[in-house]
mmCIF file of C-alpha atoms in Angstrom:
data_model
loop_
_atom_site.group_PDB
_atom_site.id
_atom_site.type_symbol
_atom_site.label_atom_id
_atom_site.label_comp_id
_atom_site.label_asym_id
_atom_site.label_seq_id
_atom_site.Cartn_x
_atom_site.Cartn_y
_atom_site.Cartn_z
ATOM 1 C CA MET V 1 -48.605 46.886 20.319
ATOM 2 C CA ALA V 2 -48.948 49.780 22.743
ATOM 3 C CA GLU V 3 -45.398 49.436 24.012
ATOM 4 C CA SER V 4 -43.899 49.335 20.510
ATOM 5 C CA LEU V 5 -45.910 52.351 19.389
ATOM 6 C CA ILE V 6 -44.730 54.453 22.319
ATOM 7 C CA SER V 7 -41.148 53.397 21.620
ATOM 8 C CA ILE V 8 -41.475 54.534 18.009
ATOM 9 C CA VAL V 9 -42.883 57.870 19.142
ATOM 10 C CA LEU V 10 -40.012 58.402 21.547
ATOM 11 C CA GLU V 11 -37.482 57.574 18.843
ATOM 12 C CA GLN V 12 -39.151 60.096 16.560
ATOM 13 C CA LEU V 13 -39.091 62.786 19.232
ATOM 14 C CA THR V 14 -35.411 62.328 19.973
ATOM 15 C CA SER V 15 -34.644 62.836 16.288
ATOM 16 C CA ILE V 16 -36.520 66.125 16.049
ATOM 17 C CA THR V 17 -34.218 69.098 15.987
ATOM 18 C CA VAL V 18 -35.141 72.375 17.593
ATOM 19 C CA GLU V 19 -35.454 73.926 14.120
ATOM 20 C CA GLN V 20 -37.776 71.175 12.910
ATOM 21 C CA ALA V 21 -39.900 71.463 16.005
ATOM 22 C CA ALA V 22 -40.162 75.214 15.588
ATOM 23 C CA GLN V 23 -41.281 74.763 11.994
ATOM 24 C CA ALA V 24 -43.825 72.054 12.830
ATOM 25 C CA PHE V 25 -45.274 74.049 15.684
ATOM 26 C CA LYS V 26 -44.764 77.529 14.246
ATOM 27 C CA LEU V 27 -48.101 78.708 15.650
ATOM 28 C CA VAL V 28 -47.247 77.540 19.155
ATOM 29 C CA THR V 29 -44.958 79.500 21.450
ATOM 30 C CA GLY V 30 -42.180 77.433 23.014
ATOM 31 C CA ALA V 31 -42.042 74.473 20.597
ATOM 32 C CA GLU V 32 -38.959 73.071 22.266
ATOM 33 C CA GLU V 33 -40.730 72.972 25.617
ATOM 34 C CA GLU V 34 -43.724 71.228 24.021
ATOM 35 C CA VAL V 35 -41.455 68.523 22.610
ATOM 36 C CA LYS V 36 -39.852 68.083 26.036
ATOM 37 C CA ASN V 37 -43.285 67.887 27.647
ATOM 38 C CA LEU V 38 -44.505 65.291 25.174
ATOM 39 C CA THR V 39 -41.366 63.207 25.536
ATOM 40 C CA SER V 40 -41.670 63.214 29.320
ATOM 41 C CA ASN V 41 -45.342 62.299 29.116
ATOM 42 C CA LEU V 42 -44.791 59.408 26.738
ATOM 43 C CA GLU V 43 -41.928 58.053 28.818
ATOM 44 C CA ALA V 44 -44.222 57.990 31.841
ATOM 45 C CA ILE V 45 -46.928 56.200 29.869
ATOM 46 C CA GLN V 46 -44.416 53.756 28.430
ATOM 47 C CA ALA V 47 -43.356 52.852 31.944
ATOM 48 C CA VAL V 48 -46.922 51.944 32.822
ATOM 49 C CA LEU V 49 -47.429 49.889 29.685
ATOM 50 C CA GLU V 50 -44.191 47.974 30.112
ATOM 51 C CA ASP V 51 -44.947 46.793 33.623
ATOM 52 C CA ALA V 52 -47.830 44.431 34.158
ATOM 53 C CA GLU V 53 -47.298 43.933 37.841
ATOM 54 C CA GLU V 54 -49.014 46.500 40.075
ATOM 55 C CA ARG V 55 -45.927 47.266 42.153
ATOM 56 C CA GLU V 56 -43.735 47.732 39.095
ATOM 57 C CA VAL V 57 -46.317 50.043 37.541
ATOM 58 C CA LYS V 58 -46.285 52.259 40.598
ATOM 59 C CA GLU V 59 -42.535 52.405 41.048
ATOM 60 C CA LYS V 60 -41.458 52.985 37.468
ATOM 61 C CA ALA V 61 -44.125 55.535 36.534
ATOM 62 C CA VAL V 62 -43.512 57.558 39.653
ATOM 63 C CA LYS V 63 -39.744 57.403 39.151
ATOM 64 C CA ILE V 64 -39.985 58.798 35.614
ATOM 65 C CA TRP V 65 -42.467 61.457 36.689
ATOM 66 C CA GLY V 66 -40.187 62.557 39.477
ATOM 67 C CA SER V 67 -37.212 62.922 37.139
ATOM 68 C CA SER V 68 -38.778 65.930 35.389
ATOM 69 C CA HIS V 69 -40.857 68.964 36.328
ATOM 70 C CA GLU V 70 -42.588 68.965 32.945
ATOM 71 C CA GLN V 71 -46.380 68.816 33.128
ATOM 72 C CA ILE V 72 -48.307 65.818 31.841
ATOM 73 C CA ARG V 73 -51.397 67.913 31.153
ATOM 74 C CA ASN V 74 -50.526 68.066 27.451
ATOM 75 C CA ILE V 75 -51.746 64.467 26.924
ATOM 76 C CA THR V 76 -55.246 65.891 26.734
ATOM 77 C CA THR V 77 -56.384 68.888 24.757
ATOM 78 C CA SER V 78 -56.903 71.905 26.957
ATOM 79 C CA VAL V 79 -59.500 74.301 25.573
ATOM 80 C CA SER V 80 -60.645 77.339 27.500
ATOM 81 C CA ASP V 81 -64.414 77.792 27.403
ATOM 82 C CA GLU V 82 -64.984 81.523 27.744
ATOM 83 C CA SER V 83 -68.645 81.090 28.641
ATOM 84 C CA LYS V 84 -68.305 78.451 31.329
ATOM 85 C CA VAL V 85 -65.638 78.531 34.034
ATOM 86 C CA PHE V 86 -67.013 75.989 36.440
ATOM 87 C CA GLY V 87 -66.299 76.885 40.036
ATOM 88 C CA ARG V 88 -63.711 79.525 39.140
ATOM 89 C CA GLU V 89 -65.891 82.597 38.505
ATOM 90 C CA ASP V 90 -64.567 84.427 41.576
ATOM 91 C CA ASP V 91 -60.968 83.583 40.709
ATOM 92 C CA LYS V 92 -61.431 84.799 37.137
ATOM 93 C CA LYS V 93 -62.876 88.080 38.425
ATOM 94 C CA ALA V 94 -60.054 88.482 40.951
ATOM 95 C CA ILE V 95 -57.379 88.121 38.248
ATOM 96 C CA LYS V 96 -59.181 90.511 35.942
ATOM 97 C CA ASP V 97 -59.564 93.087 38.724
ATOM 98 C CA MET V 98 -55.852 92.914 39.538
ATOM 99 C CA LEU V 99 -54.979 93.401 35.885
ATOM 100 C CA LEU V 100 -57.293 96.332 35.299
ATOM 101 C CA CYS V 101 -57.177 98.282 38.560
ATOM 102 C CA GLY V 102 -55.576 101.704 38.199
ATOM 103 C CA SER V 103 -52.175 102.661 39.529
ATOM 104 C CA SER V 104 -51.695 104.460 42.814
ATOM 105 C CA GLU V 105 -48.793 105.582 44.949
ATOM 106 C CA GLU V 106 -48.789 102.138 46.570
ATOM 107 C CA THR V 107 -48.873 100.294 43.237
ATOM 108 C CA PRO V 108 -45.655 99.933 41.231
ATOM 109 C CA ASN V 109 -45.724 100.846 37.534
ATOM 110 C CA LEU V 110 -44.978 97.224 36.641
ATOM 111 C CA ARG V 111 -47.159 95.171 38.967
ATOM 112 C CA ILE V 112 -46.409 91.444 39.087
ATOM 113 C CA ILE V 113 -49.397 89.214 39.794
ATOM 114 C CA SER V 114 -49.032 85.501 40.523
ATOM 115 C CA VAL V 115 -51.618 82.729 40.188
ATOM 116 C CA VAL V 116 -50.499 79.803 42.336
ATOM 117 C CA GLY V 117 -51.804 76.271 42.712
ATOM 118 C CA MET V 118 -50.878 72.606 42.320
ATOM 119 C CA GLY V 119 -50.854 70.928 38.916
ATOM 120 C CA GLY V 120 -54.304 70.566 37.391
ATOM 121 C CA MET V 121 -55.882 73.423 39.323
ATOM 122 C CA GLY V 122 -56.606 75.578 36.291
ATOM 123 C CA LYS V 123 -53.863 78.223 36.480
ATOM 124 C CA THR V 124 -53.192 78.293 32.767
ATOM 125 C CA THR V 125 -56.879 78.192 31.849
ATOM 126 C CA LEU V 126 -57.675 81.144 34.106
ATOM 127 C CA SER V 127 -54.702 83.061 32.759
ATOM 128 C CA GLN V 128 -55.889 82.382 29.211
ATOM 129 C CA LEU V 129 -59.363 83.618 30.007
ATOM 130 C CA ALA V 130 -57.977 86.824 31.469
ATOM 131 C CA TYR V 131 -55.551 87.291 28.570
ATOM 132 C CA HIS V 132 -58.329 86.984 25.974
ATOM 133 C CA ASP V 133 -60.933 89.017 27.877
ATOM 134 C CA ASP V 134 -62.235 91.899 25.758
ATOM 135 C CA GLN V 135 -61.705 94.503 28.462
ATOM 136 C CA VAL V 136 -58.170 93.283 29.063
ATOM 137 C CA LYS V 137 -57.389 93.375 25.346
ATOM 138 C CA SER V 138 -58.610 96.943 25.026
ATOM 139 C CA TYR V 139 -56.841 98.112 28.221
ATOM 140 C CA PHE V 140 -53.343 96.956 27.252
ATOM 141 C CA GLU V 141 -51.567 98.281 24.175
ATOM 142 C CA LYS V 142 -49.294 95.245 23.957
ATOM 143 C CA ARG V 143 -49.958 91.699 25.163
ATOM 144 C CA VAL V 144 -47.408 88.876 25.161
ATOM 145 C CA TRP V 145 -47.812 85.243 26.246
ATOM 146 C CA ILE V 146 -44.696 83.161 27.021
ATOM 147 C CA CYS V 147 -44.551 79.493 28.118
ATOM 148 C CA VAL V 148 -41.598 79.426 30.515
ATOM 149 C CA SER V 149 -41.337 75.963 32.118
ATOM 150 C CA ASP V 150 -38.062 74.800 33.658
ATOM 151 C CA PRO V 151 -35.318 75.950 33.437
ATOM 152 C CA PHE V 152 -35.900 79.702 33.262
ATOM 153 C CA GLU V 153 -33.871 80.587 30.163
ATOM 154 C CA GLU V 154 -33.744 84.358 30.213
ATOM 155 C CA GLU V 155 -32.278 84.870 26.750
ATOM 156 C CA ARG V 156 -34.731 82.480 25.091
ATOM 157 C CA ILE V 157 -37.663 84.081 26.921
ATOM 158 C CA SER V 158 -36.424 87.570 26.024
ATOM 159 C CA LEU V 159 -36.123 86.593 22.368
ATOM 160 C CA GLU V 160 -39.684 85.234 22.330
ATOM 161 C CA ILE V 161 -40.986 88.434 23.914
ATOM 162 C CA LEU V 162 -39.196 90.506 21.295
ATOM 163 C CA GLU V 163 -40.547 88.328 18.479
ATOM 164 C CA SER V 164 -44.079 88.775 19.801
ATOM 165 C CA LEU V 165 -43.663 92.544 20.054
ATOM 166 C CA LEU V 166 -42.229 92.835 16.544
ATOM 167 C CA GLY V 167 -44.584 90.354 14.945
ATOM 168 C CA GLU V 168 -41.645 88.693 13.219
ATOM 169 C CA LYS V 169 -38.429 86.874 14.017
ATOM 170 C CA PRO V 170 -35.878 89.461 15.189
ATOM 171 C CA ASN V 171 -32.456 89.769 13.621
ATOM 172 C CA LEU V 172 -30.707 90.202 16.956
ATOM 173 C CA ALA V 173 -28.434 88.120 19.162
ATOM 174 C CA GLY V 174 -27.206 88.502 22.710
ATOM 175 C CA LYS V 175 -29.324 89.007 25.800
ATOM 176 C CA ASN V 176 -28.358 92.637 26.334
ATOM 177 C CA ASN V 177 -29.152 93.641 22.759
ATOM 178 C CA ILE V 178 -32.462 91.827 22.852
ATOM 179 C CA GLN V 179 -33.496 93.390 26.142
ATOM 180 C CA GLU V 180 -32.498 96.874 25.022
ATOM 181 C CA LYS V 181 -34.798 96.463 22.035
ATOM 182 C CA ILE V 182 -37.602 95.231 24.297
ATOM 183 C CA SER V 183 -37.190 98.317 26.481
ATOM 184 C CA GLU V 184 -37.429 100.514 23.408
ATOM 185 C CA LEU V 185 -40.569 98.810 22.091
ATOM 186 C CA VAL V 186 -42.493 98.885 25.380
ATOM 187 C CA SER V 187 -41.480 102.422 26.282
ATOM 188 C CA GLU V 188 -44.502 104.473 27.387
ATOM 189 C CA LYS V 189 -46.875 101.650 26.444
ATOM 190 C CA ARG V 190 -49.169 99.769 28.805
ATOM 191 C CA ILE V 191 -48.201 96.120 28.473
ATOM 192 C CA LEU V 192 -49.369 92.740 29.731
ATOM 193 C CA LEU V 193 -46.785 89.959 29.845
ATOM 194 C CA VAL V 194 -47.945 86.467 30.844
ATOM 195 C CA LEU V 195 -45.238 84.081 32.041
ATOM 196 C CA ASP V 196 -46.932 80.703 32.231
ATOM 197 C CA ASP V 197 -45.574 77.769 34.263
ATOM 198 C CA VAL V 198 -42.643 79.383 36.064
ATOM 199 C CA TRP V 199 -40.568 77.174 38.375
ATOM 200 C CA THR V 200 -37.479 79.121 39.403
ATOM 201 C CA GLU V 201 -37.215 80.668 42.856
ATOM 202 C CA ASP V 202 -34.018 82.488 41.905
ATOM 203 C CA SER V 203 -35.003 86.122 41.388
ATOM 204 C CA SER V 204 -31.657 86.934 39.761
ATOM 205 C CA LYS V 205 -32.623 84.854 36.731
ATOM 206 C CA TRP V 206 -35.125 87.434 35.629
ATOM 207 C CA ASP V 207 -33.841 90.689 37.099
ATOM 208 C CA SER V 208 -32.405 92.100 33.864
ATOM 209 C CA LEU V 209 -35.492 91.129 31.843
ATOM 210 C CA LYS V 210 -37.723 92.780 34.442
ATOM 211 C CA ALA V 211 -35.581 95.910 34.255
ATOM 212 C CA SER V 212 -36.138 96.070 30.489
ATOM 213 C CA LEU V 213 -39.900 96.238 31.066
ATOM 214 C CA LYS V 214 -39.814 99.158 33.472
ATOM 215 C CA SER V 215 -39.868 101.676 30.640
ATOM 216 C CA SER V 216 -43.518 100.696 30.094
ATOM 217 C CA SER V 217 -46.386 102.927 31.162
ATOM 218 C CA PRO V 218 -48.058 102.854 34.594
ATOM 219 C CA GLY V 219 -50.686 100.140 34.711
ATOM 220 C CA SER V 220 -48.482 97.558 33.015
ATOM 221 C CA ARG V 221 -48.696 94.030 34.405
ATOM 222 C CA VAL V 222 -46.814 90.751 34.497
ATOM 223 C CA LEU V 223 -49.033 87.722 35.157
ATOM 224 C CA VAL V 224 -47.155 84.678 36.452
ATOM 225 C CA SER V 225 -48.549 81.173 36.906
ATOM 226 C CA SER V 226 -46.712 78.749 39.159
ATOM 227 C CA ARG V 227 -47.172 75.845 41.536
ATOM 228 C CA LYS V 228 -45.352 77.529 44.424
ATOM 229 C CA LYS V 229 -45.946 80.771 46.264
ATOM 230 C CA GLU V 230 -42.185 81.171 46.701
ATOM 231 C CA VAL V 231 -41.860 81.532 42.936
ATOM 232 C CA GLY V 232 -44.360 84.385 42.901
ATOM 233 C CA LEU V 233 -42.481 86.148 45.681
ATOM 234 C CA ALA V 234 -39.177 85.681 43.847
ATOM 235 C CA MET V 235 -40.698 87.177 40.704
ATOM 236 C CA GLY V 236 -41.721 90.279 42.653
ATOM 237 C CA SER V 237 -45.340 89.708 43.683
ATOM 238 C CA ARG V 238 -46.354 91.177 47.033
ATOM 239 C CA SER V 239 -47.640 88.432 49.314
ATOM 240 C CA THR V 240 -50.669 90.353 50.606
ATOM 241 C CA THR V 241 -52.061 91.847 47.405
ATOM 242 C CA ASP V 242 -50.516 90.217 44.328
ATOM 243 C CA ILE V 243 -50.802 86.451 44.848
ATOM 244 C CA LEU V 244 -53.961 84.459 44.136
ATOM 245 C CA MET V 245 -53.888 80.995 45.698
ATOM 246 C CA LEU V 246 -56.170 78.553 43.881
ATOM 247 C CA GLU V 247 -58.007 76.046 46.038
ATOM 248 C CA LYS V 248 -59.404 72.681 45.030
ATOM 249 C CA LEU V 249 -62.943 72.729 43.659
ATOM 250 C CA SER V 250 -65.733 71.557 45.925
ATOM 251 C CA GLU V 251 -67.300 68.214 45.101
ATOM 252 C CA ASP V 252 -70.511 69.948 43.966
ATOM 253 C CA LYS V 253 -68.587 72.125 41.508
ATOM 254 C CA CYS V 254 -66.624 69.134 40.263
ATOM 255 C CA LEU V 255 -69.885 67.288 39.663
ATOM 256 C CA LEU V 256 -71.219 70.277 37.737
ATOM 257 C CA LEU V 257 -68.142 70.306 35.508
ATOM 258 C CA PHE V 258 -68.194 66.528 35.071
ATOM 259 C CA SER V 259 -71.911 66.539 34.217
ATOM 260 C CA HIS V 260 -71.416 69.258 31.612
ATOM 261 C CA LEU V 261 -68.796 67.121 29.870
ATOM 262 C CA ALA V 262 -70.009 63.557 30.402
ATOM 263 C CA TYR V 263 -73.812 63.699 30.196
ATOM 264 C CA PRO V 264 -74.859 65.927 27.264
ATOM 265 C CA GLU V 265 -77.593 64.520 25.020
ATOM 266 C CA ARG V 266 -78.183 61.513 27.270
ATOM 267 C CA THR V 267 -81.714 60.493 28.131
ATOM 268 C CA ARG V 268 -82.874 60.726 31.718
ATOM 269 C CA GLY V 269 -82.765 56.939 31.998
ATOM 270 C CA GLU V 270 -79.215 56.710 30.653
ATOM 271 C CA ARG V 271 -78.042 59.395 33.000
ATOM 272 C CA LYS V 272 -79.714 57.769 35.996
ATOM 273 C CA ASN V 273 -77.901 54.491 35.316
ATOM 274 C CA LEU V 274 -74.537 56.227 35.179
ATOM 275 C CA GLU V 275 -74.732 58.954 37.817
ATOM 276 C CA HIS V 276 -73.845 56.772 40.801
ATOM 277 C CA ILE V 277 -70.633 55.652 39.068
ATOM 278 C CA GLY V 278 -69.896 59.173 37.876
ATOM 279 C CA ARG V 279 -70.100 60.511 41.416
ATOM 280 C CA LYS V 280 -67.543 57.953 42.621
ATOM 281 C CA ILE V 281 -65.207 58.815 39.744
ATOM 282 C CA VAL V 282 -65.459 62.514 40.618
ATOM 283 C CA GLU V 283 -64.571 61.719 44.242
ATOM 284 C CA LYS V 284 -61.371 60.064 43.032
ATOM 285 C CA CYS V 285 -60.394 63.259 41.175
ATOM 286 C CA GLN V 286 -60.061 64.998 44.571
ATOM 287 C CA GLY V 287 -61.155 68.457 43.486
ATOM 288 C CA LEU V 288 -58.707 68.865 40.584
ATOM 289 C CA PRO V 289 -60.380 70.445 37.531
ATOM 290 C CA LEU V 290 -57.943 68.959 34.995
ATOM 291 C CA ALA V 291 -58.628 65.429 36.230
ATOM 292 C CA VAL V 292 -62.393 66.023 36.114
ATOM 293 C CA LYS V 293 -62.147 67.467 32.585
ATOM 294 C CA ALA V 294 -60.023 64.564 31.336
ATOM 295 C CA LEU V 295 -62.393 61.870 32.580
ATOM 296 C CA GLY V 296 -65.588 63.777 31.800
ATOM 297 C CA SER V 297 -64.431 64.134 28.207
ATOM 298 C CA LEU V 298 -63.366 60.487 28.081
ATOM 299 C CA LEU V 299 -66.729 59.191 29.326
ATOM 300 C CA ARG V 300 -68.777 61.449 27.069
ATOM 301 C CA SER V 301 -68.543 58.849 24.295
ATOM 302 C CA LYS V 302 -69.237 55.845 26.542
ATOM 303 C CA ALA V 303 -72.883 54.944 27.064
ATOM 304 C CA LYS V 304 -72.639 51.525 28.698
ATOM 305 C CA GLU V 305 -72.559 51.107 32.453
ATOM 306 C CA HIS V 306 -69.789 48.488 32.339
ATOM 307 C CA GLU V 307 -67.550 50.951 30.452
ATOM 308 C CA TRP V 308 -67.927 53.510 33.223
ATOM 309 C CA GLN V 309 -67.411 50.830 35.848
ATOM 310 C CA SER V 310 -64.171 49.738 34.189
ATOM 311 C CA ILE V 311 -62.835 53.294 34.542
ATOM 312 C CA LEU V 312 -63.839 53.394 38.198
ATOM 313 C CA ASP V 313 -62.244 49.999 38.889
ATOM 314 C CA SER V 314 -59.069 50.611 36.875
ATOM 315 C CA LYS V 315 -55.758 49.735 38.492
ATOM 316 C CA MET V 316 -54.456 53.082 37.239
ATOM 317 C CA TRP V 317 -56.057 54.728 40.276
ATOM 318 C CA GLU V 318 -53.722 52.712 42.493
ATOM 319 C CA ILE V 319 -50.574 54.294 41.096
ATOM 320 C CA GLN V 320 -48.901 56.132 43.944
ATOM 321 C CA ARG V 321 -50.317 59.639 43.976
ATOM 322 C CA VAL V 322 -48.066 62.083 42.172
ATOM 323 C CA GLU V 323 -49.130 65.620 41.327
ATOM 324 C CA ASN V 324 -52.108 65.089 43.598
ATOM 325 C CA SER V 325 -53.856 62.452 41.494
ATOM 326 C CA VAL V 326 -53.712 64.212 38.129
ATOM 327 C CA PHE V 327 -51.508 61.467 36.685
ATOM 328 C CA PRO V 328 -53.912 58.470 36.875
ATOM 329 C CA PRO V 329 -56.887 60.249 35.189
ATOM 330 C CA LEU V 330 -54.708 61.395 32.299
ATOM 331 C CA LEU V 331 -53.246 57.924 31.867
ATOM 332 C CA LEU V 332 -56.792 56.578 31.690
ATOM 333 C CA SER V 333 -57.588 59.092 28.959
ATOM 334 C CA TYR V 334 -54.500 58.186 26.957
ATOM 335 C CA TYR V 335 -54.951 54.446 27.396
ATOM 336 C CA ASP V 336 -58.480 54.740 25.981
ATOM 337 C CA LEU V 337 -57.202 56.087 22.640
ATOM 338 C CA SER V 338 -57.314 53.766 19.647
ATOM 339 C CA PRO V 339 -53.976 52.724 18.090
ATOM 340 C CA VAL V 340 -54.780 54.968 15.118
ATOM 341 C CA LEU V 341 -55.229 58.032 17.312
ATOM 342 C CA ARG V 342 -52.102 57.257 19.306
ATOM 343 C CA GLN V 343 -50.136 57.433 16.054
ATOM 344 C CA CYS V 344 -51.020 61.144 15.938
ATOM 345 C CA PHE V 345 -48.125 61.614 18.333
ATOM 346 C CA LEU V 346 -45.833 60.729 15.426
ATOM 347 C CA TYR V 347 -46.551 64.037 13.705
#
């Protein structure tokens, strides 16, 4: 049942044209990338479901994962909670300070800030929180959010920036024409451009786009999120002042996040029966916020001790660690979905 459903989903995805995807996801920037992400994710899950033997599960899932840089985080819904950023308060403040600090002789007009960390560390969430902060919104005259992913397609990214600035689909073609229009629209305006999930270390891929932004006012910022420091340096961040390296959360902070998601409205007795298992599950997440969020949300609806124990004892944990253990927790979350909910991937 599970295997056939995933196969149907994959067939549906391969038949979706770029235009259809853009229409279906018209409120989401980078529809094509989302379709690619979802396809990659479902292929990885299909590999796990097809192979019953433990060794085969490990080898095939890891092979498919390694064939693409696309993130599997989209299996779960990622919602930024403005009021609670567990364990990341200092990081949130640091990003905000770098965005809002005034220009000086040592600070370029277009400062490029990079948030760097492994998959599941919270780069996108922190960037979202900064992007939607009231002070940030009032400080910048124009704000643009672009999902970049891999490869870095300069013309596509430029077109999306222009569309965001205009508020409508532009009637322009050709990278040079698009970038000239961008330069015109940002001229003497303080702008914030977020480039989320950048992979390229080739600075030449974005040189002309960066040049089109230099007509903006002093205080303008580009906020880049990436998994590698080298990417931030290639984009133009200064290593000593413009790169924020995210560290894993401490176990105490992971427990706080997990408790917030998994234990609400439980009686003291219920919580006591589950806490010892919950602590062991958190240990397996190895300080990665996305993994903690995925399993905390999954276990929120499970009240029986044996249900929690089955998650702790799952063979999914034994899949060879890829992306620093984010993959197994997300597979557990997906595998827990009912067949009806899994069919949501058809639409």
